[in-house]
Amino acid sequence: DIVMTQSPDSLAVSLGERATINCKSSQSVLDSSNNKNYLAWYQQKAGQPPKLLIYWASTRESGVPDRFSGSGSGTDFTLTISSLQAEDVAVYYCQQYYSSLSITFGQGTRLQIK
Amino acid sequence: EVQLVESGGGLVQPGGSLKLSCAASGFTFSGSAMHWVRQASGKGLEWVGRIRTKVNKYATGYAASVNGRFTISRDDSKNTVFLEMNSLKSEDTAVYYCTNSNWHWGQGTLVTVSS
């Protein structure tokens, strides 16, 4: 299985400041045939299901505010929130869907307000 | 608007069985692979398995932790996917979510395995 490791496990950022979450995969999730990274980011608020934010590593889901952005390729990826808002308090997960028979998630990063 | 509504969760004894359903709308169900993902209380997300489309012969795949005990099926005429769970263990206790191939999620249904 591809192991997804997020860092940090938890993060406290001041309102209006930048938040950065990293995700590293144990093997590349880049498909060279189509140049796509099979990497998604989710936001999960307390008591709610996960919400898709980013897919193909950097494509923002419809309706997601543009303060959320994804970057990276191969094995190293980043989710950036450019200006933290109070409603962004949540747990964030990365996910690889490169291996369709063994989809895996990172352990999650808890984001709080400082 | 994509909607996924899971049902069928509840309390079951260890060794027992349960069948979950997920009713879908708002997208072309027959053209979408469907996945089940679970989350134990306070824990992270664990992929359970998936079923592909008719064109892909309804191929299924499962996580090692449930392989041989869980079975995913679908009824394209009813836009519904199922998760049949047998030989349940306490460690199967979780909220079970269904998702489509565009990673839209339902609200989940709680399965509790306990005597």
PDB file of N, CA and C in Angstrom, chain A residues 10-17 19 21 42-49 51 53 67-68 79 81 83-93 109-114:
ATOM      1  N   SER A  10      -0.826  18.667  14.015  1.00  0.00           N
ATOM      2  CA  SER A  10      -1.715  19.759  14.397  1.00  0.00           C
ATOM      3  C   SER A  10      -1.008  21.085  14.161  1.00  0.00           C
ATOM      4  N   LEU A  11      -1.831  22.101  13.995  1.00  0.00           N
ATOM      5  CA  LEU A  11      -1.321  23.399  13.566  1.00  0.00           C
ATOM      6  C   LEU A  11      -2.228  24.486  14.112  1.00  0.00           C
ATOM      7  N   ALA A  12      -1.642  25.536  14.674  1.00  0.00           N
ATOM      8  CA  ALA A  12      -2.414  26.691  15.142  1.00  0.00           C
ATOM      9  C   ALA A  12      -1.905  27.931  14.422  1.00  0.00           C
ATOM     10  N   VAL A  13      -2.825  28.609  13.761  1.00  0.00           N
ATOM     11  CA  VAL A  13      -2.471  29.768  12.936  1.00  0.00           C
ATOM     12  C   VAL A  13      -3.385  30.934  13.288  1.00  0.00           C
ATOM     13  N   SER A  14      -2.869  32.127  13.252  1.00  0.00           N
ATOM     14  CA  SER A  14      -3.676  33.309  13.546  1.00  0.00           C
ATOM     15  C   SER A  14      -4.609  33.622  12.381  1.00  0.00           C
ATOM     16  N   LEU A  15      -5.742  34.205  12.696  1.00  0.00           N
ATOM     17  CA  LEU A  15      -6.680  34.618  11.648  1.00  0.00           C
ATOM     18  C   LEU A  15      -5.982  35.552  10.668  1.00  0.00           C
ATOM     19  N   GLY A  16      -6.208  35.297   9.379  1.00  0.00           N
ATOM     20  CA  GLY A  16      -5.611  36.107   8.333  1.00  0.00           C
ATOM     21  C   GLY A  16      -4.212  35.678   7.917  1.00  0.00           C
ATOM     22  N   GLU A  17      -3.634  34.750   8.672  1.00  0.00           N
ATOM     23  CA  GLU A  17      -2.299  34.270   8.336  1.00  0.00           C
ATOM     24  C   GLU A  17      -2.366  33.038   7.433  1.00  0.00           C
ATOM     25  N   ALA A  19      -1.696  29.180   6.343  1.00  0.00           N
ATOM     26  CA  ALA A  19      -1.578  27.837   6.914  1.00  0.00           C
ATOM     27  C   ALA A  19      -1.086  26.893   5.828  1.00  0.00           C
ATOM     28  N   ILE A  21      -0.028  22.792   5.057  1.00  0.00           N
ATOM     29  CA  ILE A  21      -0.049  21.381   5.472  1.00  0.00           C
ATOM     30  C   ILE A  21       0.648  20.569   4.395  1.00  0.00           C
ATOM     31  N   TYR A  42      -8.999  16.958   1.541  1.00  0.00           N
ATOM     32  CA  TYR A  42     -10.329  17.071   2.119  1.00  0.00           C
ATOM     33  C   TYR A  42     -10.290  17.911   3.380  1.00  0.00           C
ATOM     34  N   GLN A  43     -11.425  18.524   3.654  1.00  0.00           N
ATOM     35  CA  GLN A  43     -11.660  19.234   4.908  1.00  0.00           C
ATOM     36  C   GLN A  43     -12.775  18.512   5.643  1.00  0.00           C
ATOM     37  N   GLN A  44     -12.572  18.214   6.928  1.00  0.00           N
ATOM     38  CA  GLN A  44     -13.634  17.595   7.713  1.00  0.00           C
ATOM     39  C   GLN A  44     -13.868  18.400   8.990  1.00  0.00           C
ATOM     40  N   LYS A  45     -15.033  18.981   9.074  1.00  0.00           N
ATOM     41  CA  LYS A  45     -15.435  19.694  10.283  1.00  0.00           C
ATOM     42  C   LYS A  45     -16.131  18.731  11.228  1.00  0.00           C
ATOM     43  N   ALA A  46     -16.165  19.080  12.499  1.00  0.00           N
ATOM     44  CA  ALA A  46     -16.704  18.204  13.531  1.00  0.00           C
ATOM     45  C   ALA A  46     -18.131  17.782  13.189  1.00  0.00           C
ATOM     46  N   GLY A  47     -18.373  16.463  13.231  1.00  0.00           N
ATOM     47  CA  GLY A  47     -19.708  15.938  13.002  1.00  0.00           C
ATOM     48  C   GLY A  47     -20.158  15.919  11.560  1.00  0.00           C
ATOM     49  N   GLN A  48     -19.249  16.226  10.644  1.00  0.00           N
ATOM     50  CA  GLN A  48     -19.610  16.271   9.223  1.00  0.00           C
ATOM     51  C   GLN A  48     -18.770  15.279   8.422  1.00  0.00           C
ATOM     52  N   PRO A  49     -19.249  14.898   7.230  1.00  0.00           N
ATOM     53  CA  PRO A  49     -18.406  14.067   6.367  1.00  0.00           C
ATOM     54  C   PRO A  49     -17.284  14.901   5.769  1.00  0.00           C
ATOM     55  N   LYS A  51     -15.169  16.852   3.066  1.00  0.00           N
ATOM     56  CA  LYS A  51     -15.552  17.669   1.911  1.00  0.00           C
ATOM     57  C   LYS A  51     -14.345  17.784   0.992  1.00  0.00           C
ATOM     58  N   LEU A  53     -11.797  19.319  -1.338  1.00  0.00           N
ATOM     59  CA  LEU A  53     -11.300  20.669  -1.614  1.00  0.00           C
ATOM     60  C   LEU A  53     -10.542  20.730  -2.930  1.00  0.00           C
ATOM     61  N   ARG A  67      -8.874  30.873  -1.497  1.00  0.00           N
ATOM     62  CA  ARG A  67      -7.772  30.917  -0.524  1.00  0.00           C
ATOM     63  C   ARG A  67      -7.164  29.520  -0.316  1.00  0.00           C
ATOM     64  N   PHE A  68      -7.875  28.488  -0.766  1.00  0.00           N
ATOM     65  CA  PHE A  68      -7.351  27.122  -0.701  1.00  0.00           C
ATOM     66  C   PHE A  68      -6.624  26.801  -2.006  1.00  0.00           C
ATOM     67  N   LEU A  79      -0.977  21.631   0.902  1.00  0.00           N
ATOM     68  CA  LEU A  79      -2.237  22.374   0.901  1.00  0.00           C
ATOM     69  C   LEU A  79      -1.962  23.695   1.602  1.00  0.00           C
ATOM     70  N   ILE A  81      -3.633  27.417   2.817  1.00  0.00           N
ATOM     71  CA  ILE A  81      -4.756  28.332   3.032  1.00  0.00           C
ATOM     72  C   ILE A  81      -4.112  29.705   3.166  1.00  0.00           C
ATOM     73  N   SER A  83      -5.152  32.833   3.697  1.00  0.00           N
ATOM     74  CA  SER A  83      -5.549  33.777   4.744  1.00  0.00           C
ATOM     75  C   SER A  83      -6.609  33.081   5.600  1.00  0.00           C
ATOM     76  N   LEU A  84      -6.204  32.564   6.730  1.00  0.00           N
ATOM     77  CA  LEU A  84      -7.067  31.701   7.532  1.00  0.00           C
ATOM     78  C   LEU A  84      -8.306  32.439   8.033  1.00  0.00           C
ATOM     79  N   GLN A  85      -9.447  31.777   7.829  1.00  0.00           N
ATOM     80  CA  GLN A  85     -10.716  32.282   8.340  1.00  0.00           C
ATOM     81  C   GLN A  85     -11.195  31.368   9.472  1.00  0.00           C
ATOM     82  N   ALA A  86     -12.062  31.896  10.311  1.00  0.00           N
ATOM     83  CA  ALA A  86     -12.536  31.113  11.462  1.00  0.00           C
ATOM     84  C   ALA A  86     -13.208  29.818  11.027  1.00  0.00           C
ATOM     85  N   GLU A  87     -13.890  29.861   9.895  1.00  0.00           N
ATOM     86  CA  GLU A  87     -14.617  28.674   9.423  1.00  0.00           C
ATOM     87  C   GLU A  87     -13.698  27.604   8.856  1.00  0.00           C
ATOM     88  N   ASP A  88     -12.405  27.870   8.796  1.00  0.00           N
ATOM     89  CA  ASP A  88     -11.463  26.876   8.267  1.00  0.00           C
ATOM     90  C   ASP A  88     -10.978  25.909   9.342  1.00  0.00           C
ATOM     91  N   VAL A  89     -11.386  26.127  10.587  1.00  0.00           N
ATOM     92  CA  VAL A  89     -11.025  25.191  11.656  1.00  0.00           C
ATOM     93  C   VAL A  89     -11.618  23.819  11.327  1.00  0.00           C
ATOM     94  N   ALA A  90     -10.747  22.831  11.237  1.00  0.00           N
ATOM     95  CA  ALA A  90     -11.169  21.506  10.767  1.00  0.00           C
ATOM     96  C   ALA A  90      -9.972  20.568  10.817  1.00  0.00           C
ATOM     97  N   VAL A  91     -10.238  19.318  10.472  1.00  0.00           N
ATOM     98  CA  VAL A  91      -9.161  18.360  10.224  1.00  0.00           C
ATOM     99  C   VAL A  91      -9.029  18.209   8.711  1.00  0.00           C
ATOM    100  N   TYR A  92      -7.809  18.226   8.221  1.00  0.00           N
ATOM    101  CA  TYR A  92      -7.547  18.134   6.793  1.00  0.00           C
ATOM    102  C   TYR A  92      -6.828  16.821   6.489  1.00  0.00           C
ATOM    103  N   TYR A  93      -7.280  16.166   5.425  1.00  0.00           N
ATOM    104  CA  TYR A  93      -6.711  14.886   5.011  1.00  0.00           C
ATOM    105  C   TYR A  93      -6.244  14.958   3.562  1.00  0.00           C
ATOM    106  N   THR A 109      -4.524  16.330   9.710  1.00  0.00           N
ATOM    107  CA  THR A 109      -3.887  17.461  10.368  1.00  0.00           C
ATOM    108  C   THR A 109      -4.982  18.333  10.961  1.00  0.00           C
ATOM    109  N   ARG A 110      -4.909  18.542  12.260  1.00  0.00           N
ATOM    110  CA  ARG A 110      -5.913  19.366  12.944  1.00  0.00           C
ATOM    111  C   ARG A 110      -5.478  20.820  12.894  1.00  0.00           C
ATOM    112  N   LEU A 111      -6.316  21.666  12.316  1.00  0.00           N
ATOM    113  CA  LEU A 111      -6.015  23.087  12.171  1.00  0.00           C
ATOM    114  C   LEU A 111      -6.893  23.898  13.129  1.00  0.00           C
ATOM    115  N   GLN A 112      -6.226  24.706  13.948  1.00  0.00           N
ATOM    116  CA  GLN A 112      -6.926  25.527  14.928  1.00  0.00           C
ATOM    117  C   GLN A 112      -6.490  26.976  14.803  1.00  0.00           C
ATOM    118  N   ILE A 113      -7.242  27.838  15.463  1.00  0.00           N
ATOM    119  CA  ILE A 113      -6.917  29.260  15.490  1.00  0.00           C
ATOM    120  C   ILE A 113      -5.983  29.530  16.668  1.00  0.00           C
ATOM    121  N   LYS A 114      -4.936  30.300  16.402  1.00  0.00           N
ATOM    122  CA  LYS A 114      -4.003  30.677  17.468  1.00  0.00           C
ATOM    123  C   LYS A 114      -4.586  31.853  18.247  1.00  0.00           C
TER     124      LYS A 114
END
